[in-house]
Short mmCIF file of C-alpha atoms and ligand atoms in Angstrom, two decimals:
data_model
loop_
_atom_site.label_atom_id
_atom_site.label_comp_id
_atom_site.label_asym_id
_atom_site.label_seq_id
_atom_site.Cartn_x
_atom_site.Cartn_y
_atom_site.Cartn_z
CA UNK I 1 55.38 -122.59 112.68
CA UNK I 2 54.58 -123.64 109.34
CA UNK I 3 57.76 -124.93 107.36
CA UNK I 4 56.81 -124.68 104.08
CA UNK I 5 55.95 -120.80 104.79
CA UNK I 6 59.92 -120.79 106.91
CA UNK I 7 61.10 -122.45 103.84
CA UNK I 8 59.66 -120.19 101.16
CA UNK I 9 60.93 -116.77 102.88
CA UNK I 10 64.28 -118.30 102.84
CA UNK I 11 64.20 -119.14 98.97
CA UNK I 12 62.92 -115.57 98.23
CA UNK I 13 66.13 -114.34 100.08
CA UNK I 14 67.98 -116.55 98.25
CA UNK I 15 65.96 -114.99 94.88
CA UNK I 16 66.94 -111.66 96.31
CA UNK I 17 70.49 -112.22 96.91
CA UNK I 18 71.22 -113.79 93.68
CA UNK I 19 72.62 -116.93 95.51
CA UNK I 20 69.30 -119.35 94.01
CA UNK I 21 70.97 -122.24 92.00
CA UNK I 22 69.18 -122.55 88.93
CA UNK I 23 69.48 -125.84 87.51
CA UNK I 24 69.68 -126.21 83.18
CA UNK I 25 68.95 -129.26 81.97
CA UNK I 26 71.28 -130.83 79.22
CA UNK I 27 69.61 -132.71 76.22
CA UNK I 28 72.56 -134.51 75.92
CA UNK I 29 75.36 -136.72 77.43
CA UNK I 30 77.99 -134.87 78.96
CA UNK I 31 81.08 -133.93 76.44
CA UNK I 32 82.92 -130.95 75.19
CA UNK I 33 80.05 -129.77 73.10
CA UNK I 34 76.64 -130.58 74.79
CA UNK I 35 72.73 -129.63 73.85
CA UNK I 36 70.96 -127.18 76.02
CA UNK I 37 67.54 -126.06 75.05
CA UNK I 38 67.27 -127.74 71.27
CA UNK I 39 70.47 -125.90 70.78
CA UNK I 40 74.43 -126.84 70.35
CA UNK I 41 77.05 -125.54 73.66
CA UNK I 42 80.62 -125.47 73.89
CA UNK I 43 80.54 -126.87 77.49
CA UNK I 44 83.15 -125.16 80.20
CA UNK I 45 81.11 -125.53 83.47
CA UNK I 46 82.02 -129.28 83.78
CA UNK I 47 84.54 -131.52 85.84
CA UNK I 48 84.86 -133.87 82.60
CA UNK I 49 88.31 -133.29 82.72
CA UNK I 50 89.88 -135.97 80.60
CA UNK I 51 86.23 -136.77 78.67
CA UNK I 52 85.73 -139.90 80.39
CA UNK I 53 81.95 -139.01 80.74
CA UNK I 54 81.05 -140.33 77.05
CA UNK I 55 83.92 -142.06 76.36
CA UNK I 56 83.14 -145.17 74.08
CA UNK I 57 85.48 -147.49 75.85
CA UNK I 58 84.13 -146.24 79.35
CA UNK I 59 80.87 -146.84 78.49
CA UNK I 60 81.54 -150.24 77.16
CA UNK I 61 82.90 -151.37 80.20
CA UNK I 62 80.24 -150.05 82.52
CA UNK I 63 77.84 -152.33 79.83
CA UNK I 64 80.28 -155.37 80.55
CA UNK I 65 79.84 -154.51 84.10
CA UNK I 66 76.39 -154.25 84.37
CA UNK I 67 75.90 -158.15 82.18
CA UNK I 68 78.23 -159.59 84.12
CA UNK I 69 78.38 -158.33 87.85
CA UNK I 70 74.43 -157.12 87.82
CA UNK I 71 72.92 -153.78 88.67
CA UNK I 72 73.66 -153.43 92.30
CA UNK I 73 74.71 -155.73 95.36
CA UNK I 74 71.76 -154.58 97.75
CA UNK I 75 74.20 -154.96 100.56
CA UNK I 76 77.30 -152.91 101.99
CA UNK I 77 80.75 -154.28 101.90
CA UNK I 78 81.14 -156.17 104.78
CA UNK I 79 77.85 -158.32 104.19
CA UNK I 80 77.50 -159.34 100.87
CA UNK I 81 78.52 -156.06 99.07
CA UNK I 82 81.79 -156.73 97.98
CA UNK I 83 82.96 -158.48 94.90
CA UNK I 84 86.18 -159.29 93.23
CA UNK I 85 85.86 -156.14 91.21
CA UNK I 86 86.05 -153.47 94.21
CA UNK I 87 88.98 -155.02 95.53
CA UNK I 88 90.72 -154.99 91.63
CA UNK I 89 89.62 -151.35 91.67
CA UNK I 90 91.08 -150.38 95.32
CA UNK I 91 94.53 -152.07 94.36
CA UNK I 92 94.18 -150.23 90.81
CA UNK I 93 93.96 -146.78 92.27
CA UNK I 94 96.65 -147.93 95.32
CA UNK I 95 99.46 -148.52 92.45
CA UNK I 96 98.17 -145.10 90.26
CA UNK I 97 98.88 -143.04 93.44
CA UNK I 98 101.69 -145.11 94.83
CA UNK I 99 99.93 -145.88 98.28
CA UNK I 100 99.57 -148.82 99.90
CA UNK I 101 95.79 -149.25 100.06
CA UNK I 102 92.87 -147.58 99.24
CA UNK I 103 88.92 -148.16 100.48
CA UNK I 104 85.89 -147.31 98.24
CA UNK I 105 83.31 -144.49 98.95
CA UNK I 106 79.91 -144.14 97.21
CA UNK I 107 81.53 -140.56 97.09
CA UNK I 108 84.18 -138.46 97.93
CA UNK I 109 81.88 -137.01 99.97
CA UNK I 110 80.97 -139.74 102.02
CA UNK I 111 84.55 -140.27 102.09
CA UNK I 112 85.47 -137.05 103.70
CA UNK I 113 82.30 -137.00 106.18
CA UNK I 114 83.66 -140.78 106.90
CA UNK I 115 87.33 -139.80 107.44
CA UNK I 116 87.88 -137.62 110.61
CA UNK I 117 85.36 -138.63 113.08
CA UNK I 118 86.60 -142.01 112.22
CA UNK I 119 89.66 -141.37 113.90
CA UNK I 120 88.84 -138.51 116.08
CA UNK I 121 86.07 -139.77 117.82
CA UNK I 122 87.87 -143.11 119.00
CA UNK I 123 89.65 -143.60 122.30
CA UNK I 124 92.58 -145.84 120.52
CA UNK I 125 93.53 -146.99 124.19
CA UNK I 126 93.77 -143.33 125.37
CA UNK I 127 91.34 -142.37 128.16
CA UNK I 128 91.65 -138.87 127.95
CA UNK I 129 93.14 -137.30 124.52
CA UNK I 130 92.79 -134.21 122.38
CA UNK I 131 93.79 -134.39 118.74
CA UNK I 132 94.12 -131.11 116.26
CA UNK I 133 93.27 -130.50 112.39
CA UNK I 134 94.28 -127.70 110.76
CA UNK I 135 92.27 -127.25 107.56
CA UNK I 136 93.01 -124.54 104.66
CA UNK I 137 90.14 -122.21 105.00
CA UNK I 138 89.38 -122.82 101.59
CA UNK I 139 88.99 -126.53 102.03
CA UNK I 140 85.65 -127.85 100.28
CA UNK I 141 82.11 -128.18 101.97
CA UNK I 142 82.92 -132.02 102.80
CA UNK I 143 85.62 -131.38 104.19
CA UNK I 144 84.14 -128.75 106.91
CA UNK I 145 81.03 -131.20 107.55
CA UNK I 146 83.43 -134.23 108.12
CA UNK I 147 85.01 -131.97 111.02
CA UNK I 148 81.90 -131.07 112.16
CA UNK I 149 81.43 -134.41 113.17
CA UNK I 150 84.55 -134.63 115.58
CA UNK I 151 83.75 -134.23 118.99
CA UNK I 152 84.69 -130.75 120.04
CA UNK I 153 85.10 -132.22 123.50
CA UNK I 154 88.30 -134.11 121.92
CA UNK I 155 88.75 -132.48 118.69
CA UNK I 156 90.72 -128.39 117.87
CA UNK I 157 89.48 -127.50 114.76
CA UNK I 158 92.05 -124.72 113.72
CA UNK I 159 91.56 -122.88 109.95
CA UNK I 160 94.84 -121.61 108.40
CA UNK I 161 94.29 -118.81 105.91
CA UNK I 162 94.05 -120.06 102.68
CA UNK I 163 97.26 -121.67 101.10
CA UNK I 164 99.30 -119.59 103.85
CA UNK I 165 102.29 -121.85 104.83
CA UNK I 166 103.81 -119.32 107.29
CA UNK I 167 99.94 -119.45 108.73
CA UNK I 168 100.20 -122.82 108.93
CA UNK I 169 103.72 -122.69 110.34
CA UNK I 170 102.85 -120.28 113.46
CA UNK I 171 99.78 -122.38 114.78
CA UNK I 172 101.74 -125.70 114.52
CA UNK I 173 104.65 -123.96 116.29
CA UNK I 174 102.16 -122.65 118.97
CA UNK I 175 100.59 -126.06 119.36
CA UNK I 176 104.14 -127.96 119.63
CA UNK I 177 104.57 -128.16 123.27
CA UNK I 178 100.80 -128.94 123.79
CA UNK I 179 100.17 -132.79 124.51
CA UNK I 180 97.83 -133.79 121.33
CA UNK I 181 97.09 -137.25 120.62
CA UNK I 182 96.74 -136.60 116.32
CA UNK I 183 98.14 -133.76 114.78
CA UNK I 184 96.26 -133.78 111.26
CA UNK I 185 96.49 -130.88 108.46
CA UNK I 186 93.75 -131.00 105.89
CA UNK I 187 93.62 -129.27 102.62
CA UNK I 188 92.15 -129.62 99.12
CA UNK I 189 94.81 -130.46 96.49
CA UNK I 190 93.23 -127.71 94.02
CA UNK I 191 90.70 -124.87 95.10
CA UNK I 192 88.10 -124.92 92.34
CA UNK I 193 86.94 -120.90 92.74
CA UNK I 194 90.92 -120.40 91.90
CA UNK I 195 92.32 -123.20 90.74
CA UNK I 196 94.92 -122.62 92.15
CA UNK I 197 97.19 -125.80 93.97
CA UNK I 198 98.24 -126.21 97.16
CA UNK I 199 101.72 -125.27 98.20
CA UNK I 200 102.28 -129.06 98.84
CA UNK I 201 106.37 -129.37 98.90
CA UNK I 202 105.74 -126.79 102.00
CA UNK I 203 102.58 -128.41 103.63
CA UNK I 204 104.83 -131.88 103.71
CA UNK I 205 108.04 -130.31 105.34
CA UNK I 206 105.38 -128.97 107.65
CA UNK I 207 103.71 -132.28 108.46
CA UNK I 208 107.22 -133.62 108.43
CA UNK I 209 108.59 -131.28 111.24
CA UNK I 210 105.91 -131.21 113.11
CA UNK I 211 104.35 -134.84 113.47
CA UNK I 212 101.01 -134.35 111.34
CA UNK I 213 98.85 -136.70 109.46
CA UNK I 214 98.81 -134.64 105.51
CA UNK I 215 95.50 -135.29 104.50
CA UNK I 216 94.84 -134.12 100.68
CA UNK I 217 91.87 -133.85 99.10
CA UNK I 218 92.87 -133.72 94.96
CA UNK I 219 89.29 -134.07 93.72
CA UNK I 220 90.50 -131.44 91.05
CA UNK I 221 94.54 -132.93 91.11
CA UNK I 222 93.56 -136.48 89.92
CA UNK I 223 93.56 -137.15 86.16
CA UNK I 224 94.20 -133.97 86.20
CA UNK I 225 97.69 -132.00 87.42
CA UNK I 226 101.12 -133.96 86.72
CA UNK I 227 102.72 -135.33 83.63
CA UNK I 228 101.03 -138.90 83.82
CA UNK I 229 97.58 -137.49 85.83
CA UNK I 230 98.41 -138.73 89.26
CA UNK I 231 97.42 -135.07 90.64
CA UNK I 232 98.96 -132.51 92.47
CA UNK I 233 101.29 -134.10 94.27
CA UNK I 234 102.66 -135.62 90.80
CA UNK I 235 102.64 -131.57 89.52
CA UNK I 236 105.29 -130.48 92.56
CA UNK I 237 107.26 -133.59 92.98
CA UNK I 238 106.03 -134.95 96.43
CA UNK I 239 103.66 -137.92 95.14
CA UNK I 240 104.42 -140.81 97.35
CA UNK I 241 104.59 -138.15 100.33
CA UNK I 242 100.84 -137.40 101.02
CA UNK I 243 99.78 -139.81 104.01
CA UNK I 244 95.71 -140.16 103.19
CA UNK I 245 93.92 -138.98 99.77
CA UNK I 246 90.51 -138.47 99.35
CA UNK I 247 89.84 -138.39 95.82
CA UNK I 248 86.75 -138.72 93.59
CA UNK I 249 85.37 -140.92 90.94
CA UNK I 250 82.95 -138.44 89.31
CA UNK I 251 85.36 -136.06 87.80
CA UNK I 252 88.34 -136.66 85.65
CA UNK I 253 87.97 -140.60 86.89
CA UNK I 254 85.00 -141.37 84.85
CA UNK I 255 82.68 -138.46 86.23
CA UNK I 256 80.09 -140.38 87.20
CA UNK I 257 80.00 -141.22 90.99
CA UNK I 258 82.15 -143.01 93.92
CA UNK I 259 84.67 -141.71 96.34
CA UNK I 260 88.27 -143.12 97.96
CA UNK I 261 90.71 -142.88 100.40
CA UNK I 262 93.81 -143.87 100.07
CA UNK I 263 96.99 -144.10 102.13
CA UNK I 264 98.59 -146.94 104.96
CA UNK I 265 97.24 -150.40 105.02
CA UNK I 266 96.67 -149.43 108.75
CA UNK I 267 94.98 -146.52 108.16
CA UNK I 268 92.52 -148.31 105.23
CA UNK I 269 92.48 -151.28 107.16
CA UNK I 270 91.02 -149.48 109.95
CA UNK I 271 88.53 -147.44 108.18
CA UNK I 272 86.83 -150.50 106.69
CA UNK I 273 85.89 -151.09 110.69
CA UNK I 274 85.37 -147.40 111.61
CA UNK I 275 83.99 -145.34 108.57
CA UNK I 276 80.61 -145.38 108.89
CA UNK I 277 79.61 -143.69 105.61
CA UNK I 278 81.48 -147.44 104.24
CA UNK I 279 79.87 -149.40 106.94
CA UNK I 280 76.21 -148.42 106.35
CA UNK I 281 75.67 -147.41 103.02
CA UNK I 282 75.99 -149.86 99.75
CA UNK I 283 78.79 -150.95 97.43
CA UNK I 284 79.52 -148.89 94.34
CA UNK I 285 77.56 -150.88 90.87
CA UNK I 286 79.37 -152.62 89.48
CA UNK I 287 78.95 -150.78 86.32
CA UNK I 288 80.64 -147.84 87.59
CA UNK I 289 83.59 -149.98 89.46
CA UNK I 290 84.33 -151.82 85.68
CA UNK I 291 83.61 -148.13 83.56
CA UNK I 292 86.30 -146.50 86.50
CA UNK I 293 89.13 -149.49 85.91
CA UNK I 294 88.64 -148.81 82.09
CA UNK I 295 89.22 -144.99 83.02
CA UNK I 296 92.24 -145.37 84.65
CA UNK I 297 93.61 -147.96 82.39
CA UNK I 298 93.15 -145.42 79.24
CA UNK I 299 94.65 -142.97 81.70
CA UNK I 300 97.62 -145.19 81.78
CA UNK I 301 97.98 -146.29 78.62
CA UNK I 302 97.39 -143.44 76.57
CA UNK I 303 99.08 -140.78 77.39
CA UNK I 304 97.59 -138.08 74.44
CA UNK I 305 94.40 -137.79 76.85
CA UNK I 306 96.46 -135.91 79.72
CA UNK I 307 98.67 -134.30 77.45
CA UNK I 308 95.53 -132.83 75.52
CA UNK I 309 94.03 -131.72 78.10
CA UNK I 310 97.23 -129.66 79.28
CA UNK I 311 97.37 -128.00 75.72
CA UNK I 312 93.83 -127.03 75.53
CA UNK I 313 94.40 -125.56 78.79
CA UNK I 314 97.66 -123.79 77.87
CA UNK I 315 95.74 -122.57 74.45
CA UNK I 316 92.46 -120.86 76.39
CA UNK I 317 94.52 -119.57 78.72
CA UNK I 318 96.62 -117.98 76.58
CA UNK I 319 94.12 -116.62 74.21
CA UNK I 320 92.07 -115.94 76.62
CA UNK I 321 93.77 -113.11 77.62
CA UNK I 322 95.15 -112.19 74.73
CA UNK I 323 91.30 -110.88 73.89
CA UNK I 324 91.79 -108.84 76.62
CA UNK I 325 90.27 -110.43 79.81
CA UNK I 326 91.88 -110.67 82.76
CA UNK I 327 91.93 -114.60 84.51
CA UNK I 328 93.76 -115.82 87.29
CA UNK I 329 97.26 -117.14 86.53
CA UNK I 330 97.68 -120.58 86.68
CA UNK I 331 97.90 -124.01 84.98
CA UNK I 332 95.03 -125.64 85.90
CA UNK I 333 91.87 -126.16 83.35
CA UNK I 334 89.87 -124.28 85.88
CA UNK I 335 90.21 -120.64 84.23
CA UNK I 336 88.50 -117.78 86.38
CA UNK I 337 87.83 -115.03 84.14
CA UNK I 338 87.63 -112.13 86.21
CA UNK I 339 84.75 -109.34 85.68
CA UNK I 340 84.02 -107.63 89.07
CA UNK I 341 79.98 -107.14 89.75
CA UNK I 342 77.93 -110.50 90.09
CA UNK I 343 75.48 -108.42 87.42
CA UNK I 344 78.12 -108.50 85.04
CA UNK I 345 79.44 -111.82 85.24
CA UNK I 346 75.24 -112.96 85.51
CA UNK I 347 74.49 -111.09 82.16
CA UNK I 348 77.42 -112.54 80.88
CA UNK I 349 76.90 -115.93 81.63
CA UNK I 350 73.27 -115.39 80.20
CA UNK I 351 74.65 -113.53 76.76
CA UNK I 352 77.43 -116.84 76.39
CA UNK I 353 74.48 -119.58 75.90
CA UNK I 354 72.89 -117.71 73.68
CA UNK I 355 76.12 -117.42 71.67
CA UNK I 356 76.64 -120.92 71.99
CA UNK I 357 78.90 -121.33 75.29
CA UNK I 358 77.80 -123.31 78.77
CA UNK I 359 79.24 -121.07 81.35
CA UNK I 360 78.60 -120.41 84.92
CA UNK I 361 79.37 -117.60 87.11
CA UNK I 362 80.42 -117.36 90.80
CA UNK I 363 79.84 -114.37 92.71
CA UNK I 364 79.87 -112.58 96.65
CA UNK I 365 79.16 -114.80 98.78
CA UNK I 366 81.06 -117.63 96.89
CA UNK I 367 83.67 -115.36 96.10
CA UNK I 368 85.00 -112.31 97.79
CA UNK I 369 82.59 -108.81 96.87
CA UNK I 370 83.96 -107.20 93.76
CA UNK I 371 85.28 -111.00 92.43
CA UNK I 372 82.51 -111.91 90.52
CA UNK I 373 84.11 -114.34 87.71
CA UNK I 374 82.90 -116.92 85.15
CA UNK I 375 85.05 -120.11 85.60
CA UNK I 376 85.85 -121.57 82.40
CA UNK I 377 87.11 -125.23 82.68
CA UNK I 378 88.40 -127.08 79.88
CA UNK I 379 88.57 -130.73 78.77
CA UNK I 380 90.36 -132.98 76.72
CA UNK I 381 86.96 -133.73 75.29
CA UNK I 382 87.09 -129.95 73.43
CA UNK I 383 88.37 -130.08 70.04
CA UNK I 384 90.05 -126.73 68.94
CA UNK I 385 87.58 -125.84 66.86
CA UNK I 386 85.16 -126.17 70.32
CA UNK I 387 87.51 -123.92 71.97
CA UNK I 388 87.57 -121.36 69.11
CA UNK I 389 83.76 -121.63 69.00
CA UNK I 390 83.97 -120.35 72.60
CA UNK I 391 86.74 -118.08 72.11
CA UNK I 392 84.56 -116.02 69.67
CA UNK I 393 81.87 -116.31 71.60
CA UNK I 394 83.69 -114.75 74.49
CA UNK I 395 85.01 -111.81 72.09
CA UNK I 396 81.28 -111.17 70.59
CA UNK I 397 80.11 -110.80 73.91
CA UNK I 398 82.74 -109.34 76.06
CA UNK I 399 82.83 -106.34 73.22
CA UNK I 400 79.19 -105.73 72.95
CA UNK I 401 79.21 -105.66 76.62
CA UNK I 402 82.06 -103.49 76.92
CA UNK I 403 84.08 -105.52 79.13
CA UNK I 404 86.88 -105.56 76.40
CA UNK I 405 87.62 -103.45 73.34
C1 PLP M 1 83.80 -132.39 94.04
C2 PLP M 1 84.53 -132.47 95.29
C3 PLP M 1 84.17 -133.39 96.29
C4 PLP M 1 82.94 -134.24 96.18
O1 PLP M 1 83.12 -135.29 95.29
P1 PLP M 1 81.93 -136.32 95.05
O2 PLP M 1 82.60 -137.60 94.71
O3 PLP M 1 81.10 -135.75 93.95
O4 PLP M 1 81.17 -136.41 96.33
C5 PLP M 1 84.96 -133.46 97.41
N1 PLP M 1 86.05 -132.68 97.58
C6 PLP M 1 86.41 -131.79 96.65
C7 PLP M 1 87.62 -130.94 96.87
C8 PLP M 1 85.66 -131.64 95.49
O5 PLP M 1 86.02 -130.73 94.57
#
């Protein structure tokens, strides 16, 4: 069979069911207001939560990085890939999240794919074993294809329904009496087609009472939920109760690339030997270790960046509405604006750059049928004039399209 003919049938359905990502390419750095096609956007499609992307002192540091620790190591970790730097960095992000240690990913990605087999695929002195996850069914892509990776001969992979506690609650109370070596739960901190949190004060009585690992992934929770930024945990009062984090350096972090996991010195001690996504793959550049310790040191010292980006979020939410669309409640800077039909939310997606507004749509099969929505997410980087811009953008449109009156 000829692949590029298999290949090309698939992209046409792809065409055909309006699931084709088309890519736009920006004319400008990433920021609150970015240039798409010679022309000026209020940008809402990106993670730049805190505007660390094109932040002056960010970049400056990632310069300082680059004169004095090179380009690259050309090595992983373990050979000649580490320098004084990463290990700064892992003890930096340890003491933000209040965890003992933390190990460097070249993503969170690699960080989730690393994580589970790492421990589920080991005998750890048991012969015969069988060890459970329960995962949110929600839980992001990386998440799924580092379970994938567990041996099914060993590993129960068990979904919950998505932020369901009493869900959660009945298949841990069915598994109680059974013999398992791990008991693990696994969710995402924040769901980014909702944005909506995790019911985490409920998930850790769980993994209290029933002898499970909490794994939390707060891609979307770091820099981003909780009075100082230390994520969703910080937001519901149980930070210093998670047992492993995966978070990411390419959002609110500095939002260019690198991954961690953070929890026990055991645990982080032993995924420096087992996590082969660490073990085979290079050290992060040293630009983007320096440019990531400058993030989180603004992070901690100045305090306006969360705060801003928690009344910007507060003020499109708000107004939002009060043009007349409906969003799903919440108080995270990812705002679904719900219109219904993917057409809709496709033409108005399409209608919003030309008025001056970078926003994408989801639709079925990313979302439920019938849930098409644009997701707005807002930054600290937007001014309030940027969010007005958008704001009247969204009223133009949304009336000449008859979505609101
Ligand atoms: C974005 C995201 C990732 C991937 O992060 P990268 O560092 O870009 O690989 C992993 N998990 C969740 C929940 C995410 O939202």
């Amino acid at each position: 069979m000829n692949v590029n003919e298999l290949v090309t049938a698939e992209l046409a359905r792809l065409e055909e069911s309006k699931t084709f990502k088309y890519e736009t390419a920006l004319q400008s750095a990433q920021g609150g207001v970015v240039k798409v096609g010679g022309k000026e956007a209020v940008m809402l499609a990106s993670n730049n939560y805190l505007g660390m992307s094109n932040h002056p002192a960010v970049k400056r540091a990632a310069l300082d990085g680059l004169k004095k620790y090179g380009y690259g190591l050309a090595s992983v970790r373990f050979l000649t890939g580490t320098q004084t730097i990463h290990l700064e960095l892992e003890k930096q992000i340890s003491k933000f999240l209040k965890t003992e240690d933390t190990i460097l990913f070249s993503s969170s990605f690699a960080a989730n794919v690393a994580f589970f087999a790492a421990l589920t695929n080991e005998k750890l002195g048991f012969e015969n074993y069988r060890d459970v996850i329960y995962s949110d069914r929600l839980n992001h892509a990386s998440i799924i294809d580092g379970q994938r990776l567990c041996r099914p001969e060993s590993t129960d992979k068990k979904i919950y329904n998505h932020c369901d506690v009493a869900d959660l609650e009945r298949q841990l109370e069915e598994d109680k009496t059974k013999a398992y070596r791990i008991r693990m739960i696994a969710t995402d901190g924040v769901f980014s087609m909702e944005g909506d949190l995790a019911p985490l004060p409920k998930i850790v009585e769980l993994a209290r009472n029933y002898s499970a690992l909490l794994f939390v992934d707060d891609a979307h929770g770091i820099g981003v939920c909780g009075k100082t930024g230390r994520g969703t945990a910080e937001h519901h009062r149980v930070l210093g109760s998670i047992d492993v984090y995966s978070g990411t350096l390419g959002k609110a972090i500095g939002g260019a690339a690198g991954g961690f996991l953070s929890g026990s010195v055991e645990l982080i001690s032993y995924m420096r030997q087992k996590a082969r996504p660490y073990i085979f793959s290079n050290s992060l550049p040293p630009a983007i270790v320096c440019a990531t310790m400058e993030a989180f040191r603004l992070l901690n010292t100045d305090k306006s960046i969360v705060r801003r980006l928690h009344e910007n979020t507060a003020y499109f939410r708000k107004e939002i509405q009060a043009l007349g669309f409906k969003i799903l409640e919440g108080i995270h800077p990812i705002v679904p604006v719900m219109l219904g039909e993917a057409a809709i939310a496709q033409e108005m997606s399409t209608q919003l750059l030309k008025a001056g507004v970078y926003i994408k749509g989801l639709w079925y099969p990313v979302v439920p049928k019938g849930e098409a929505r644009l997701r707005a997410q807002i930054s600290a980087a937007h001014t309030r004039k940027d969010l007005d811009r958008a704001l009247e953008a969204f009223e133009k449109v949304g009336k000449k399209m008859k979505i609101i009156s």
